[in-house]
Coordinates of C-alpha atoms in Angstrom, one line a residue:
M1 CA -12.1 -5.3 -31.8
N2 CA -14.9 -4.1 -34.0
H3 CA -18.3 -3.5 -32.4
H4 CA -19.9 -6.3 -34.3
S5 CA -18.1 -8.9 -32.2
P6 CA -19.0 -8.0 -28.6
V7 CA -18.6 -11.2 -26.7
I8 CA -15.4 -12.4 -25.0
L9 CA -16.1 -16.0 -23.8
D10 CA -14.2 -18.6 -21.9
I11 CA -13.6 -22.3 -22.3
A12 CA -13.8 -25.0 -19.6
G13 CA -10.6 -27.0 -20.1
T14 CA -7.1 -27.3 -21.5
A15 CA -8.2 -28.2 -25.0
L16 CA -11.1 -27.2 -27.3
T17 CA -14.3 -29.1 -27.4
A18 CA -16.7 -29.2 -30.4
D19 CA -18.9 -26.7 -28.5
D20 CA -15.9 -24.4 -28.0
R21 CA -15.0 -24.5 -31.7
R22 CA -18.6 -23.7 -32.7
R23 CA -18.9 -20.8 -30.2
L24 CA -15.5 -19.4 -31.2
A25 CA -16.5 -19.4 -34.9
H26 CA -19.7 -17.5 -34.1
P27 CA -19.7 -14.0 -35.6
L28 CA -20.7 -12.4 -32.2
T29 CA -17.6 -13.8 -30.6
G30 CA -14.8 -11.2 -30.5
G31 CA -12.3 -13.0 -28.3
L32 CA -11.6 -15.4 -25.5
I33 CA -10.3 -15.0 -21.9
L34 CA -8.0 -17.6 -20.4
F35 CA -7.9 -18.7 -16.8
T36 CA -5.5 -20.9 -14.8
R37 CA -7.8 -23.9 -15.5
N38 CA -6.8 -23.6 -19.2
W39 CA -3.1 -24.0 -18.4
Q40 CA -1.0 -27.1 -18.0
H41 CA 2.3 -25.9 -19.5
R42 CA 3.7 -23.6 -22.1
A43 CA 3.6 -26.0 -25.1
Q44 CA 0.0 -26.9 -24.3
L45 CA -1.1 -23.2 -24.0
T46 CA 0.8 -22.2 -27.2
A47 CA -0.9 -25.1 -29.1
L48 CA -4.3 -24.2 -27.6
I49 CA -4.0 -20.6 -28.7
A50 CA -2.8 -21.6 -32.2
E51 CA -5.9 -23.8 -32.5
I52 CA -8.1 -20.8 -31.4
K53 CA -6.4 -18.5 -34.0
A54 CA -6.8 -21.2 -36.7
I55 CA -10.6 -21.0 -36.2
R56 CA -10.5 -17.2 -36.5
E57 CA -7.3 -15.3 -36.7
D58 CA -9.0 -12.1 -35.6
L59 CA -10.0 -13.5 -32.2
L60 CA -8.5 -11.5 -29.3
V61 CA -7.0 -13.9 -26.7
C62 CA -7.0 -12.2 -23.3
I63 CA -6.0 -13.0 -19.7
D64 CA -6.0 -11.4 -16.3
H65 CA -2.3 -11.3 -15.6
E66 CA -1.2 -8.3 -13.5
G67 CA 1.5 -9.6 -11.1
G68 CA 1.2 -10.5 -7.5
R69 CA -1.8 -12.6 -6.6
V70 CA -3.5 -11.9 -9.9
Q71 CA -1.2 -13.8 -12.2
R72 CA -2.8 -16.8 -14.0
L73 CA 0.4 -18.3 -15.3
R74 CA 3.2 -19.0 -12.8
T75 CA 5.1 -22.1 -13.9
D76 CA 7.2 -23.3 -16.8
G77 CA 9.3 -20.2 -17.2
F78 CA 6.8 -17.5 -16.3
T79 CA 8.4 -14.8 -14.2
H80 CA 6.7 -14.2 -10.8
L81 CA 6.0 -10.5 -11.0
P82 CA 5.5 -8.5 -7.8
P83 CA 2.1 -6.8 -7.0
M84 CA 1.9 -3.3 -8.3
R85 CA 2.0 -1.8 -4.8
H86 CA 5.7 -2.8 -4.9
Y87 CA 6.4 -0.1 -7.5
G88 CA 4.5 2.4 -5.5
E89 CA 6.7 1.6 -2.5
R90 CA 9.8 1.9 -4.7
W91 CA 8.5 5.3 -5.9
M92 CA 8.7 6.6 -2.3
Q93 CA 12.4 5.7 -2.3
D94 CA 13.4 6.7 -5.8
A95 CA 10.7 7.7 -8.4
M96 CA 13.0 7.3 -11.4
V97 CA 14.1 3.8 -10.4
A98 CA 10.5 2.9 -9.8
T99 CA 9.3 4.0 -13.3
E100 CA 12.1 2.0 -14.9
A101 CA 11.3 -1.1 -12.8
A102 CA 7.6 -0.7 -13.8
T103 CA 8.5 -0.5 -17.5
A104 CA 10.7 -3.7 -17.1
A105 CA 7.7 -5.5 -15.4
G106 CA 5.4 -4.5 -18.3
F107 CA 7.9 -5.7 -20.9
V108 CA 8.4 -9.1 -19.1
L109 CA 4.7 -9.6 -18.5
A110 CA 3.8 -8.9 -22.1
S111 CA 6.7 -10.6 -23.8
E112 CA 6.1 -13.9 -21.9
L113 CA 2.4 -13.8 -22.8
R114 CA 3.0 -12.8 -26.4
A115 CA 5.4 -15.7 -26.8
C116 CA 2.5 -18.1 -26.2
G117 CA 0.1 -16.2 -28.4
V118 CA -1.8 -14.2 -25.8
D119 CA -2.8 -10.8 -27.2
L120 CA -3.9 -8.7 -24.2
S121 CA -3.7 -8.8 -20.5
F122 CA -6.3 -6.8 -18.6
T123 CA -3.7 -4.6 -16.9
P124 CA -2.9 -2.1 -15.3
V125 CA -5.0 -1.5 -12.3
L126 CA -5.6 2.3 -12.0
D127 CA -7.6 2.0 -8.7
L128 CA -6.2 4.1 -5.8
D129 CA -5.0 2.3 -2.7
H130 CA -7.3 3.7 -0.1
G131 CA -6.4 0.9 2.2
E132 CA -10.0 -0.2 2.3
S133 CA -10.6 -2.7 -0.5
S134 CA -10.4 -6.4 0.2
V135 CA -10.3 -7.2 -3.5
I136 CA -7.9 -4.5 -4.8
G137 CA -5.4 -4.2 -1.9
D138 CA -1.8 -4.6 -3.2
R139 CA -3.0 -4.7 -6.8
A140 CA -3.0 -0.9 -6.6
F141 CA 0.1 1.1 -7.2
H142 CA -0.4 3.9 -4.7
R143 CA -2.9 6.2 -2.9
D144 CA -1.8 9.3 -5.0
A145 CA -3.5 9.4 -8.4
R146 CA -0.4 11.1 -9.9
V147 CA 1.9 8.3 -8.8
V148 CA -0.6 5.7 -10.1
T149 CA -0.8 7.5 -13.4
L150 CA 3.0 7.7 -14.0
L151 CA 3.7 4.1 -12.8
A152 CA 0.8 2.8 -14.9
K153 CA 2.1 4.7 -17.9
S154 CA 5.5 3.1 -17.3
V155 CA 4.0 -0.4 -17.2
M156 CA 2.1 0.4 -20.4
H157 CA 5.3 1.5 -22.1
G158 CA 6.8 -1.9 -21.2
L159 CA 3.7 -3.7 -22.6
L160 CA 3.9 -1.7 -25.8
L161 CA 7.6 -2.6 -26.2
A162 CA 6.5 -6.2 -26.4
G163 CA 3.6 -5.4 -28.8
M164 CA 0.8 -5.5 -26.2
A165 CA -2.1 -3.0 -25.7
N166 CA -3.5 -2.2 -22.2
C167 CA -6.6 -2.1 -20.2
G168 CA -7.1 0.4 -17.4
K169 CA -9.4 -0.8 -14.6
H170 CA -11.8 -0.5 -12.8
F171 CA -13.3 2.8 -14.0
P172 CA -14.1 5.1 -12.2
G173 CA -12.4 3.4 -9.2
H174 CA -12.8 0.3 -7.1
G175 CA -10.3 1.2 -4.4
H176 CA -12.6 2.9 -1.9
V177 CA -15.2 0.1 -1.4
V178 CA -14.6 -2.7 1.1
A179 CA -16.8 -5.3 -0.5
D180 CA -15.6 -7.6 -3.2
S181 CA -17.7 -7.3 -6.4
H182 CA -17.0 -11.0 -7.2
V183 CA -19.4 -11.9 -4.4
A184 CA -21.4 -8.7 -3.6
V185 CA -22.4 -5.4 -5.1
P186 CA -20.2 -2.7 -3.6
V187 CA -21.6 0.8 -3.1
D188 CA -19.4 3.9 -3.1
P189 CA -21.4 6.8 -1.7
R190 CA -19.1 9.6 -2.9
S191 CA -20.1 12.4 -5.2
L192 CA -19.2 12.6 -8.9
K193 CA -17.0 15.7 -8.1
T194 CA -15.0 13.8 -5.5
L195 CA -14.6 10.7 -7.8
L196 CA -13.5 12.8 -10.8
A197 CA -11.1 14.8 -8.6
D198 CA -9.4 11.7 -7.2
D199 CA -10.1 8.1 -8.3
A200 CA -11.0 8.8 -11.9
R201 CA -8.0 11.2 -12.5
P202 CA -5.8 8.6 -14.0
Y203 CA -8.3 8.0 -16.8
A204 CA -8.3 11.7 -17.6
W205 CA -4.5 11.9 -17.6
L206 CA -4.0 8.7 -19.6
G207 CA -6.3 9.6 -22.5
T208 CA -3.7 9.2 -25.3
V209 CA -2.2 5.9 -24.0
L210 CA -5.1 3.9 -22.7
T211 CA -6.2 1.3 -25.3
S212 CA -9.1 0.0 -23.4
V213 CA -11.0 0.5 -20.1
M214 CA -12.8 -1.9 -17.8
P215 CA -15.6 -0.4 -15.6
A216 CA -16.1 -1.4 -12.0
H217 CA -19.0 -3.6 -10.8
V218 CA -19.6 -0.9 -8.2
I219 CA -22.7 1.3 -7.7
Y220 CA -22.1 5.0 -7.2
P221 CA -25.6 6.1 -6.1
R222 CA -24.9 9.8 -6.2
V223 CA -24.1 9.4 -9.9
D224 CA -26.3 6.5 -11.1
H225 CA -28.3 3.6 -9.6
R226 CA -26.7 1.1 -11.9
P227 CA -23.2 -0.3 -11.5
A228 CA -20.7 1.5 -13.7
G229 CA -20.4 -1.3 -16.2
F230 CA -24.2 -1.0 -16.9
S231 CA -24.5 2.8 -16.8
E232 CA -24.8 4.9 -19.8
R233 CA -24.1 7.9 -17.6
W234 CA -20.7 6.5 -16.6
L235 CA -19.7 5.1 -19.9
K236 CA -21.3 7.4 -22.5
D237 CA -21.6 10.7 -20.7
I238 CA -18.6 10.7 -18.4
L239 CA -16.0 8.3 -19.9
R240 CA -16.7 8.9 -23.6
G241 CA -18.1 12.5 -23.4
Q242 CA -16.4 14.2 -20.5
L243 CA -13.1 12.4 -20.5
G244 CA -13.0 11.9 -24.3
F245 CA -12.1 8.2 -24.2
A246 CA -12.3 6.7 -27.7
G247 CA -10.9 3.2 -27.1
A248 CA -12.6 -0.1 -26.3
I249 CA -14.7 -0.7 -23.2
F250 CA -14.6 -4.2 -21.7
S251 CA -17.3 -5.2 -19.3
D252 CA -15.9 -7.0 -16.2
D253 CA -16.8 -10.6 -15.8
L254 CA -20.6 -11.0 -16.1
S255 CA -20.6 -14.1 -13.9
M256 CA -19.6 -12.0 -10.9
A257 CA -22.2 -11.4 -8.3
G258 CA -21.8 -7.6 -8.8
A259 CA -22.7 -8.0 -12.4
R260 CA -26.0 -9.8 -11.8
Q261 CA -27.8 -7.2 -9.7
V262 CA -29.2 -4.5 -11.9
D263 CA -31.9 -2.0 -10.8
G264 CA -32.3 -4.0 -7.6
S265 CA -33.2 -7.4 -9.2
E266 CA -31.3 -10.5 -10.3
V267 CA -30.7 -10.7 -14.0
T268 CA -29.5 -13.6 -16.2
H269 CA -26.1 -13.7 -17.8
A270 CA -27.7 -12.9 -21.2
E271 CA -29.7 -10.0 -19.8
A272 CA -26.5 -8.7 -18.1
G273 CA -24.6 -8.9 -21.4
A274 CA -27.4 -7.0 -23.3
L275 CA -27.5 -4.3 -20.6
A276 CA -23.7 -3.9 -20.6
L277 CA -23.6 -3.7 -24.4
S278 CA -26.4 -1.1 -24.6
A279 CA -24.6 1.0 -21.9

């Protein structure tokens, strides 16, 4: 997506309203994210996306579709994919079988979405499974950053076979905090050195294959007082500068509680968007 179209928005229902059409045609809109509330069945979704693309063929249609409990589409022929921890557990039995299974999962995930017109799923989760996080949990592949990296790369290979890009999340790592950033602002007290040596390692190792990255709505006070998604230090200095990442950066959902507390005060959605964009 070009940097002139920074907004990914959502729609309320299963069909477009006049307001939706007006917003989607706006030059600041770069794409749209779908949720379960936008789904009735495959024919309806395919028609909805075709209508969206008829307004602007360059709009990026996205979804959070990972497998396990984060899978928005589950009926009318969509395969129920296991949570990513499943592949980490298989790795412990047979690493080669696990990488092949992860590639198959990526291919199934992407091909079923692409058949309906969805362009991008915000997957894979690169967070490490520290056994602490309420919101990440079995969405993470493994505790070991090396295992996470190879399994994520296998999923990405499967996505690519079906013509889909990828999004690594939640940079630099959401796996160590207990709080859920949908309802709170988690704080991770670890040092930058510790984070780069462990949780952020997959981002350094996947530099050539990561298409996009989504930062965490987590504050790492030893690095910056702002959540990573609003932090120039995290995004410009560390992700772009130090790790050399040149792809797209997607803010996490700006309606989440973790996105609305910046510099210790509540901000509006518009303010949050402007802060994320400037970071």
